[in-house]
Coordinates of N, CA and C in Angstrom, one line a residue:
Chain A
D1 N 96.1 77.0 6.6 CA 97.5 77.4 6.3 C 97.9 78.5 7.3
A2 N 99.2 78.5 7.6 CA 99.8 79.5 8.5 C 99.6 80.8 7.9
K3 N 99.4 81.8 8.7 CA 99.2 83.2 8.2 C 100.5 84.0 8.3
T4 N 101.6 83.3 8.5 CA 102.9 84.0 8.6 C 103.9 83.3 7.7
T5 N 105.0 84.1 7.3 CA 106.1 83.5 6.5 C 107.4 83.9 7.2
Q6 N 108.2 82.9 7.3 CA 109.5 83.0 8.0 C 110.6 82.4 7.1
P7 N 111.9 82.9 7.3 CA 112.9 82.2 6.5 C 113.1 80.8 7.1
T8 N 113.5 79.9 6.2 CA 113.6 78.5 6.5 C 114.7 78.3 7.6
S9 N 115.8 78.9 7.4 CA 116.9 78.7 8.4 C 117.8 80.0 8.5
M10 N 118.5 80.0 9.6 CA 119.4 81.1 9.9 C 120.5 80.6 10.8
D11 N 121.6 81.3 10.7 CA 122.8 81.0 11.6 C 123.1 82.2 12.4
C12 N 123.6 82.0 13.6 CA 124.0 83.1 14.5 C 125.2 82.6 15.3
A13 N 126.1 83.6 15.5 CA 127.3 83.3 16.3 C 127.0 83.3 17.7
E14 N 127.5 82.4 18.5 CA 127.3 82.4 19.9 C 127.7 83.8 20.6
G15 N 126.8 84.3 21.4 CA 127.1 85.6 22.1 C 126.6 86.8 21.3
R16 N 126.2 86.6 20.0 CA 125.7 87.7 19.3 C 124.2 87.7 19.3
A17 N 123.6 88.8 18.9 CA 122.1 88.9 18.9 C 121.6 88.1 17.7
A18 N 120.5 87.3 17.9 CA 119.8 86.6 16.8 C 118.5 87.4 16.5
N19 N 118.4 87.8 15.3 CA 117.2 88.6 14.9 C 116.4 87.7 13.9
L20 N 115.2 87.3 14.3 CA 114.4 86.4 13.5 C 113.2 87.1 13.0
P21 N 113.1 87.3 11.7 CA 112.0 88.1 11.1 C 110.8 87.2 10.8
C22 N 109.6 87.9 10.7 CA 108.4 87.2 10.4 C 107.4 88.2 9.7
N23 N 106.9 87.7 8.6 CA 105.9 88.5 7.9 C 104.5 88.0 8.2
H24 N 103.6 88.9 8.5 CA 102.2 88.6 8.7 C 101.3 89.7 8.2
S25 N 101.3 89.8 6.9 CA 100.7 90.9 6.2 C 99.2 90.9 6.3
T26 N 98.6 89.8 6.6 CA 97.1 89.7 6.6 C 96.6 89.7 8.0
I27 N 97.4 90.1 9.0 CA 97.0 90.1 10.4 C 95.8 91.0 10.6
S28 N 94.9 90.6 11.4 CA 93.7 91.5 11.7 C 94.0 92.2 13.0
G29 N 93.1 93.2 13.2 CA 93.3 94.2 14.3 C 93.3 93.6 15.6
N30 N 92.6 92.5 15.8 CA 92.5 91.9 17.2 C 93.4 90.6 17.3
E31 N 94.3 90.4 16.4 CA 95.2 89.3 16.5 C 96.5 89.6 17.0
Y32 N 97.0 88.8 17.9 CA 98.3 89.0 18.5 C 99.4 88.2 17.7
V33 N 100.6 88.6 17.9 CA 101.8 87.8 17.4 C 102.4 87.0 18.6
Y34 N 102.5 85.7 18.4 CA 103.1 84.9 19.4 C 104.4 84.2 18.8
W35 N 105.3 84.0 19.7 CA 106.5 83.3 19.3 C 106.7 82.1 20.2
Y36 N 106.9 80.9 19.6 CA 107.3 79.7 20.3 C 108.6 79.2 19.7
R37 N 109.2 78.3 20.4 CA 110.3 77.6 19.9 C 110.2 76.1 20.3
Q38 N 110.9 75.3 19.4 CA 110.9 73.8 19.7 C 112.3 73.3 19.6
I39 N 112.8 72.9 20.7 CA 114.2 72.4 20.8 C 114.2 70.9 20.6
H40 N 114.7 70.5 19.4 CA 114.9 69.1 19.1 C 113.8 68.2 19.6
S41 N 112.6 68.4 19.0 CA 111.5 67.5 19.2 C 110.9 67.5 20.6
Q42 N 111.4 68.5 21.5 CA 110.7 68.7 22.8 C 109.4 69.4 22.5
G43 N 108.6 69.6 23.6 CA 107.4 70.3 23.4 C 107.7 71.8 23.1
P44 N 106.9 72.4 22.3 CA 107.1 73.8 22.0 C 107.1 74.6 23.3
Q45 N 108.0 75.6 23.3 CA 108.1 76.5 24.5 C 107.7 77.9 24.1
Y46 N 106.8 78.5 24.9 CA 106.4 79.9 24.7 C 107.5 80.8 25.0
I47 N 107.6 81.8 24.1 CA 108.7 82.8 24.3 C 108.1 84.2 24.7
I48 N 107.2 84.7 23.8 CA 106.7 86.1 24.0 C 105.5 86.3 23.1
H49 N 104.7 87.3 23.4 CA 103.7 87.7 22.5 C 103.4 89.2 22.6
G50 N 102.8 89.8 21.6 CA 102.5 91.2 21.6 C 101.4 91.5 20.6
L51 N 100.8 92.7 20.8 CA 99.8 93.2 19.9 C 100.3 94.3 18.9
K52 N 100.8 95.4 19.5 CA 101.4 96.4 18.6 C 102.5 97.1 19.2
N53 N 102.7 97.1 20.5 CA 103.8 97.7 21.2 C 104.9 96.7 21.3
N54 N 106.2 97.2 21.3 CA 107.3 96.3 21.5 C 107.2 95.7 22.9
E55 N 107.7 94.4 23.0 CA 107.6 93.7 24.3 C 109.0 93.1 24.6
T56 N 109.3 93.0 25.9 CA 110.5 92.4 26.3 C 110.3 91.6 27.6
N57 N 110.9 90.4 27.6 CA 110.9 89.6 28.8 C 112.2 89.0 29.0
E58 N 112.3 88.1 30.0 CA 113.7 87.6 30.3 C 114.3 86.7 29.2
M59 N 113.5 86.3 28.3 CA 114.0 85.5 27.2 C 114.3 86.3 25.9
A60 N 113.5 87.2 25.6 CA 113.6 87.9 24.3 C 112.9 89.2 24.2
S61 N 113.1 89.9 23.1 CA 112.4 91.1 22.8 C 111.6 90.9 21.5
L62 N 110.4 91.5 21.4 CA 109.6 91.4 20.2 C 109.4 92.8 19.7
I63 N 109.8 93.0 18.4 CA 109.6 94.3 17.8 C 108.5 94.2 16.7
I64 N 107.5 94.9 16.8 CA 106.4 94.8 15.8 C 106.3 96.2 15.0
T65 N 106.3 96.1 13.7 CA 106.3 97.3 12.9 C 105.0 98.1 13.2
E66 N 105.0 99.3 12.8 CA 103.8 100.2 13.1 C 102.6 99.7 12.4
D67 N 102.8 99.2 11.1 CA 101.6 98.7 10.4 C 101.3 97.3 10.7
R68 N 102.0 96.7 11.6 CA 101.8 95.3 12.2 C 101.9 94.2 11.1
K69 N 102.5 94.5 10.0 CA 102.6 93.5 8.9 C 103.8 92.6 9.1
S70 N 104.7 93.0 10.0 CA 105.9 92.2 10.2 C 106.4 92.4 11.6
S71 N 107.2 91.5 12.1 CA 107.8 91.6 13.4 C 109.2 90.9 13.4
T72 N 109.9 91.2 14.5 CA 111.2 90.5 14.6 C 111.4 90.1 16.1
L73 N 111.8 88.8 16.2 CA 112.1 88.3 17.6 C 113.6 88.5 17.7
I74 N 114.0 89.1 18.9 CA 115.4 89.3 19.1 C 115.9 88.5 20.4
L75 N 116.8 87.6 20.2 CA 117.5 87.0 21.3 C 118.8 87.7 21.5
P76 N 118.9 88.5 22.6 CA 120.0 89.5 22.7 C 121.4 88.9 22.7
H77 N 121.6 87.7 23.3 CA 122.9 87.1 23.4 C 122.7 85.6 23.2
A78 N 122.7 85.2 22.0 CA 122.4 83.8 21.7 C 123.4 82.8 22.3
T79 N 122.9 81.7 22.8 CA 123.8 80.6 23.3 C 123.5 79.4 22.5
L80 N 124.3 78.4 22.6 CA 124.2 77.1 21.9 C 122.8 76.5 22.2
R81 N 122.3 76.7 23.4 CA 121.1 76.1 23.8 C 119.9 76.8 23.2
D82 N 120.1 77.9 22.5 CA 119.0 78.6 21.7 C 118.8 78.0 20.4
T83 N 119.6 77.0 20.0 CA 119.4 76.3 18.7 C 118.1 75.6 18.8
A84 N 117.2 75.9 17.8 CA 115.8 75.4 17.9 C 115.1 75.9 16.6
V85 N 113.9 75.4 16.4 CA 113.0 75.9 15.4 C 112.1 76.9 16.1
Y86 N 112.1 78.1 15.5 CA 111.3 79.2 16.1 C 110.1 79.5 15.2
Y87 N 108.9 79.5 15.9 CA 107.6 79.6 15.2 C 107.0 81.0 15.5
C88 N 106.6 81.7 14.5 CA 105.9 82.9 14.6 C 104.4 82.6 14.3
I89 N 103.5 83.0 15.2 CA 102.1 82.6 15.0 C 101.2 83.8 15.3
V90 N 100.2 84.0 14.5 CA 99.2 85.1 14.8 C 97.9 84.4 15.3
A91 N 97.4 84.9 16.3 CA 96.2 84.3 16.9 C 95.4 85.3 17.7
L92 N 94.1 85.0 17.8 CA 93.3 85.9 18.7 C 93.7 85.7 20.1
Y93 N 93.5 86.7 20.9 CA 93.9 86.7 22.3 C 92.7 86.6 23.2
N94 N 92.8 85.9 24.2 CA 91.8 85.8 25.3 C 90.4 85.2 24.7
Q95 N 90.5 84.4 23.7 CA 89.4 83.8 23.2 C 89.6 82.3 22.9
G96 N 90.7 81.8 23.4 CA 91.0 80.4 23.2 C 91.2 80.1 21.7
G97 N 91.3 78.8 21.4 CA 91.5 78.4 20.0 C 92.8 77.9 19.6
K98 N 92.9 77.3 18.5 CA 94.1 76.6 18.0 C 95.2 77.6 17.6
L99 N 96.4 77.1 17.7 CA 97.5 77.8 17.2 C 97.9 77.1 15.9
I100 N 98.1 77.9 14.8 CA 98.5 77.3 13.5 C 100.0 77.5 13.3
F101 N 100.7 76.4 13.4 CA 102.1 76.4 13.2 C 102.5 76.3 11.7
G102 N 103.4 77.2 11.3 CA 104.0 77.1 10.0 C 105.2 76.2 10.1
Q103 N 106.1 76.4 9.1 CA 107.4 75.6 9.1 C 108.4 76.2 10.1
G104 N 108.3 77.4 10.4 CA 109.2 78.1 11.3 C 110.6 78.3 10.8
T105 N 111.5 78.9 11.6 CA 112.9 79.2 11.2 C 113.8 78.3 12.0
E106 N 114.6 77.5 11.4 CA 115.6 76.7 12.1 C 116.8 77.5 12.4
L107 N 117.0 77.9 13.7 CA 118.1 78.8 14.1 C 119.2 77.9 14.6
S108 N 120.4 78.0 14.0 CA 121.6 77.3 14.4 C 122.5 78.3 15.1
V109 N 122.8 78.2 16.3 CA 123.8 79.0 17.0 C 125.1 78.3 17.0
K110 N 126.1 78.9 16.5 CA 127.4 78.3 16.3 C 128.5 78.9 17.1
P111 N 129.4 78.0 17.6 CA 130.5 78.6 18.5 C 131.4 79.6 17.8
Chain B
N1 N 105.1 75.3 40.6 CA 103.9 74.9 39.8 C 104.4 74.0 38.7
A2 N 103.9 72.7 38.8 CA 104.4 71.8 37.8 C 103.8 72.2 36.4
G3 N 104.5 71.8 35.4 CA 104.1 72.1 34.1 C 103.1 71.1 33.6
V4 N 102.8 71.2 32.3 CA 101.9 70.2 31.7 C 102.6 68.8 31.7
M5 N 101.8 67.8 32.1 CA 102.4 66.5 32.2 C 101.7 65.6 31.2
Q6 N 102.5 64.8 30.5 CA 102.0 63.8 29.6 C 102.5 62.4 29.9
N7 N 101.7 61.4 29.8 CA 102.2 60.1 29.9 C 101.4 59.1 29.1
P8 N 102.0 58.1 28.6 CA 103.4 57.8 28.7 C 104.2 58.7 27.8
R9 N 105.5 58.8 28.0 CA 106.4 59.6 27.1 C 106.6 58.8 25.8
H10 N 106.7 57.5 25.9 CA 106.9 56.7 24.7 C 105.9 55.6 24.8
L11 N 105.2 55.3 23.6 CA 104.2 54.2 23.6 C 104.4 53.5 22.3
V12 N 104.5 52.2 22.4 CA 104.6 51.3 21.2 C 103.4 50.4 21.1
R13 N 102.8 50.4 20.0 CA 101.6 49.6 19.7 C 101.7 48.9 18.4
R14 N 101.1 47.7 18.3 CA 101.0 47.0 17.1 C 99.8 47.4 16.3
R15 N 99.8 47.3 15.0 CA 98.7 47.7 14.2 C 97.4 47.0 14.7
G16 N 96.3 47.8 14.8 CA 95.1 47.3 15.3 C 94.8 47.4 16.8
Q17 N 95.9 47.8 17.6 CA 95.7 48.0 19.0 C 95.1 49.4 19.3
E18 N 94.8 49.6 20.5 CA 94.4 50.9 20.9 C 95.5 51.7 21.6
A19 N 95.5 53.0 21.4 CA 96.5 53.8 22.1 C 95.8 54.9 23.0
R20 N 96.2 55.0 24.2 CA 95.6 56.0 25.1 C 96.7 56.9 25.6
L21 N 96.5 58.2 25.3 CA 97.5 59.2 25.7 C 96.9 60.1 26.7
R22 N 97.6 60.4 27.8 CA 97.1 61.2 28.9 C 97.8 62.5 29.0
C23 N 97.0 63.5 29.4 CA 97.5 64.9 29.6 C 96.9 65.5 30.9
S24 N 97.8 65.9 31.8 CA 97.4 66.6 32.9 C 97.8 68.1 32.8
P25 N 96.8 69.0 32.7 CA 97.2 70.4 32.5 C 97.8 71.0 33.7
M26 N 98.4 72.2 33.5 CA 98.9 72.9 34.6 C 97.8 73.3 35.6
K27 N 98.2 73.4 36.9 CA 97.3 73.7 37.9 C 96.6 75.1 37.6
G28 N 95.3 75.0 37.7 CA 94.5 76.3 37.4 C 94.1 76.4 36.0
H29 N 94.6 75.5 35.1 CA 94.2 75.6 33.7 C 93.0 74.7 33.4
S30 N 92.1 75.2 32.7 CA 90.9 74.4 32.4 C 90.7 74.2 30.9
H31 N 91.7 74.6 30.1 CA 91.6 74.4 28.7 C 92.7 73.6 28.2
V32 N 92.4 72.6 27.4 CA 93.4 71.6 26.9 C 93.3 71.6 25.4
Y33 N 94.5 71.5 24.8 CA 94.6 71.4 23.3 C 95.5 70.2 23.0
W34 N 95.2 69.5 22.0 CA 96.1 68.4 21.5 C 96.6 68.7 20.1
Y35 N 97.9 68.5 19.9 CA 98.5 68.7 18.6 C 99.3 67.4 18.2
R36 N 99.4 67.2 16.9 CA 100.2 66.1 16.4 C 101.3 66.6 15.5
Q37 N 102.5 65.9 15.6 CA 103.6 66.2 14.8 C 104.1 65.0 14.1
L38 N 103.8 64.8 12.9 CA 104.3 63.7 12.1 C 105.8 63.8 11.9
P39 N 106.5 62.7 11.6 CA 107.9 62.8 11.4 C 108.3 63.8 10.3
E40 N 109.2 64.7 10.6 CA 109.7 65.7 9.7 C 108.7 66.7 9.2
E41 N 107.6 66.8 10.0 CA 106.6 67.8 9.7 C 106.3 68.8 10.8
G42 N 105.5 69.8 10.6 CA 105.1 70.7 11.6 C 104.0 70.2 12.5
L43 N 103.7 71.0 13.5 CA 102.7 70.7 14.5 C 101.3 71.0 13.9
K44 N 100.4 70.1 14.0 CA 99.0 70.3 13.5 C 98.0 70.2 14.7
F45 N 97.2 71.2 14.8 CA 96.1 71.2 15.8 C 95.2 70.0 15.5
M46 N 94.7 69.4 16.7 CA 93.8 68.3 16.5 C 92.4 68.7 17.2
V47 N 92.5 69.1 18.5 CA 91.3 69.3 19.2 C 91.5 70.2 20.4
Y48 N 90.4 70.9 20.8 CA 90.5 71.9 21.9 C 89.3 71.5 22.8
L49 N 89.6 71.3 24.1 CA 88.6 70.9 25.1 C 88.6 71.8 26.3
Q50 N 87.5 72.0 26.9 CA 87.4 72.5 28.2 C 86.8 71.3 29.1
K51 N 86.7 71.5 30.3 CA 86.2 70.5 31.2 C 84.8 70.0 30.7
E52 N 84.8 68.7 30.3 CA 83.6 68.0 29.9 C 83.1 68.4 28.6
N53 N 83.7 69.3 27.9 CA 83.2 69.8 26.6 C 84.3 69.8 25.5
I54 N 83.9 69.5 24.3 CA 84.8 69.6 23.2 C 84.4 70.9 22.5
I55 N 85.4 71.8 22.4 CA 85.1 73.2 21.8 C 85.4 73.2 20.3
D56 N 86.5 72.6 19.9 CA 86.8 72.6 18.5 C 87.6 71.3 18.2
E57 N 87.0 70.5 17.3 CA 87.6 69.2 16.9 C 87.9 69.2 15.4
S58 N 88.1 70.4 14.9 CA 88.2 70.5 13.4 C 89.5 69.8 12.9
G59 N 90.5 69.6 13.7 CA 91.7 68.9 13.3 C 91.7 67.4 13.6
M60 N 90.7 66.9 14.1 CA 90.7 65.4 14.4 C 90.3 64.6 13.2
P61 N 91.0 63.5 12.9 CA 90.6 62.6 11.9 C 89.2 62.1 12.2
K62 N 88.4 61.9 11.2 CA 87.0 61.5 11.3 C 86.8 60.2 12.0
E63 N 87.7 59.3 11.8 CA 87.5 58.0 12.4 C 88.7 57.6 13.3
R64 N 88.4 56.8 14.2 CA 89.3 56.1 15.2 C 89.9 57.0 16.2
F65 N 89.8 58.3 16.1 CA 90.3 59.3 17.1 C 89.2 59.9 17.9
S66 N 89.4 60.0 19.2 CA 88.5 60.6 20.1 C 89.3 61.3 21.3
A67 N 88.7 62.3 21.9 CA 89.3 63.0 23.0 C 88.3 63.3 24.0
E68 N 88.7 63.3 25.3 CA 87.8 63.7 26.4 C 88.6 64.5 27.4
F69 N 87.9 65.3 28.2 CA 88.5 66.0 29.3 C 87.5 66.0 30.4
P70 N 87.5 64.9 31.2 CA 86.4 64.7 32.2 C 86.6 65.8 33.4
K71 N 85.5 65.8 34.2 CA 85.5 66.7 35.3 C 86.6 66.5 36.2
E72 N 86.9 65.2 36.4 CA 88.0 64.8 37.3 C 89.0 64.0 36.5
G73 N 90.3 64.3 36.6 CA 91.3 63.5 36.0 C 91.8 64.1 34.7
P74 N 92.8 63.4 34.1 CA 93.5 64.0 32.9 C 92.6 64.0 31.7
S75 N 93.1 64.7 30.7 CA 92.5 64.6 29.3 C 93.1 63.4 28.7
I76 N 92.2 62.7 27.9 CA 92.7 61.5 27.2 C 92.5 61.6 25.7
L77 N 93.5 61.3 25.0 CA 93.4 61.2 23.5 C 93.5 59.7 23.2
R78 N 92.4 59.2 22.6 CA 92.3 57.8 22.3 C 92.3 57.5 20.8
I79 N 93.2 56.6 20.4 CA 93.3 56.2 19.0 C 93.0 54.7 19.0
Q80 N 91.9 54.4 18.3 CA 91.5 53.0 18.1 C 92.1 52.4 16.9
Q81 N 92.4 51.1 16.9 CA 92.9 50.4 15.7 C 94.0 51.1 15.0
V82 N 95.1 51.4 15.7 CA 96.1 52.2 15.2 C 96.7 51.6 13.9
V83 N 97.2 52.5 13.1 CA 97.9 52.1 11.8 C 99.3 52.8 11.9
R84 N 100.1 52.4 11.0 CA 101.5 52.9 11.0 C 101.5 54.4 10.8
G85 N 100.6 54.9 10.0 CA 100.5 56.4 9.8 C 100.2 57.2 11.0
D86 N 99.8 56.5 12.1 CA 99.5 57.2 13.4 C 100.8 57.5 14.1
S87 N 101.9 56.9 13.7 CA 103.2 57.1 14.4 C 103.6 58.6 14.3
A88 N 103.7 59.2 15.5 CA 103.9 60.6 15.6 C 104.2 61.0 17.0
A89 N 104.6 62.3 17.2 CA 104.6 62.9 18.5 C 103.3 63.6 18.8
Y90 N 102.7 63.4 19.9 CA 101.4 64.0 20.2 C 101.7 64.9 21.4
F91 N 101.4 66.2 21.2 CA 101.6 67.2 22.3 C 100.3 67.7 22.8
C92 N 100.3 67.9 24.1 CA 99.2 68.5 24.8 C 99.6 69.9 25.3
A93 N 98.7 70.8 25.2 CA 99.0 72.2 25.8 C 97.8 72.6 26.6
S94 N 98.0 73.4 27.6 CA 96.9 73.9 28.4 C 97.0 75.4 28.5
S95 N 95.9 76.1 28.8 CA 95.9 77.5 29.1 C 94.9 77.8 30.2
P96 N 95.1 78.9 30.8 CA 94.2 79.2 32.0 C 92.8 79.8 31.5
D97 N 92.0 80.1 32.5 CA 90.7 80.7 32.2 C 90.9 82.0 31.5
R98 N 89.8 82.5 30.9 CA 89.8 83.6 30.0 C 90.2 84.9 30.6
D99 N 90.2 85.0 31.9 CA 90.4 86.3 32.5 C 91.9 86.5 32.8
S100 N 92.7 85.7 32.2 CA 94.2 86.0 32.4 C 94.8 85.6 31.0
T101 N 96.1 85.6 31.0 CA 96.8 85.3 29.7 C 96.3 84.1 29.0
D102 N 96.2 84.2 27.7 CA 95.7 83.1 26.9 C 96.8 82.2 26.4
T103 N 98.0 82.4 26.9 CA 99.1 81.6 26.4 C 98.9 80.1 26.6
Q104 N 99.3 79.3 25.6 CA 99.3 77.9 25.7 C 100.6 77.4 26.1
Y105 N 100.6 76.5 27.1 CA 101.9 75.9 27.6 C 101.9 74.4 27.3
F106 N 103.0 74.0 26.7 CA 103.0 72.6 26.1 C 103.7 71.6 27.0
G107 N 103.2 70.4 27.0 CA 103.9 69.3 27.6 C 105.0 68.7 26.8
P108 N 105.7 67.7 27.3 CA 106.9 67.1 26.6 C 106.5 66.2 25.5
G109 N 105.2 65.8 25.4 CA 104.8 65.0 24.3 C 104.8 63.5 24.6
T110 N 104.0 62.8 23.8 CA 104.0 61.3 23.8 C 104.4 60.9 22.4
R111 N 105.5 60.1 22.3 CA 105.9 59.6 21.0 C 105.3 58.2 20.8
L112 N 104.4 58.1 19.8 CA 103.7 56.9 19.5 C 104.4 56.2 18.3
T113 N 104.7 55.0 18.5 CA 105.3 54.2 17.4 C 104.4 53.0 17.2
V114 N 103.9 52.8 16.0 CA 103.1 51.7 15.6 C 103.9 50.8 14.7
L115 N 104.0 49.5 15.2 CA 104.8 48.5 14.5 C 103.9 47.8 13.5

């Protein structure tokens, strides 16, 4: 079973920030938080990952709470092409192994 | 740098036939993962391979399914005697060696339809 919980769906207006929450209350000290998205049955696309510090790349920002029990993925200026299912996954880093996908959050960006 | 490549992109088989799905990892990646996505369901891990070795096959069905990643050539997911319940999208992912990022990068998938 997935070790994360996410809202089933969310809406966001085009051009606004999309904030996608994720709870991972049982995360262990050496597990990272990964975010992927899947656009309409395409292959999942890596977005970002982090351990405890906030992270930012060209796609998104990842905010992890101090106790690491939850995190938020931020798409700063959502576009229609960001409509997808977003998956929050906790996994060990640098040790290989499977990713356990939950149901994810279906984000709909609307004009 | 080309991404993960999978072929064929679409595969149609009749019940009882064999299906062979191929995955070429990204250049410099020696770790391959296979996942399956049944219609209207999430992605489920099947198997994790390194060159010539199966590391974790905990998600593989016990019968009819096998996977390999030979020293040369692509990784192959083989399904023998396919049944309608095997109809799904099969995704391959690859990751580099352990001394760099462990991120898995996914291919576009093979959509298997069993008639």
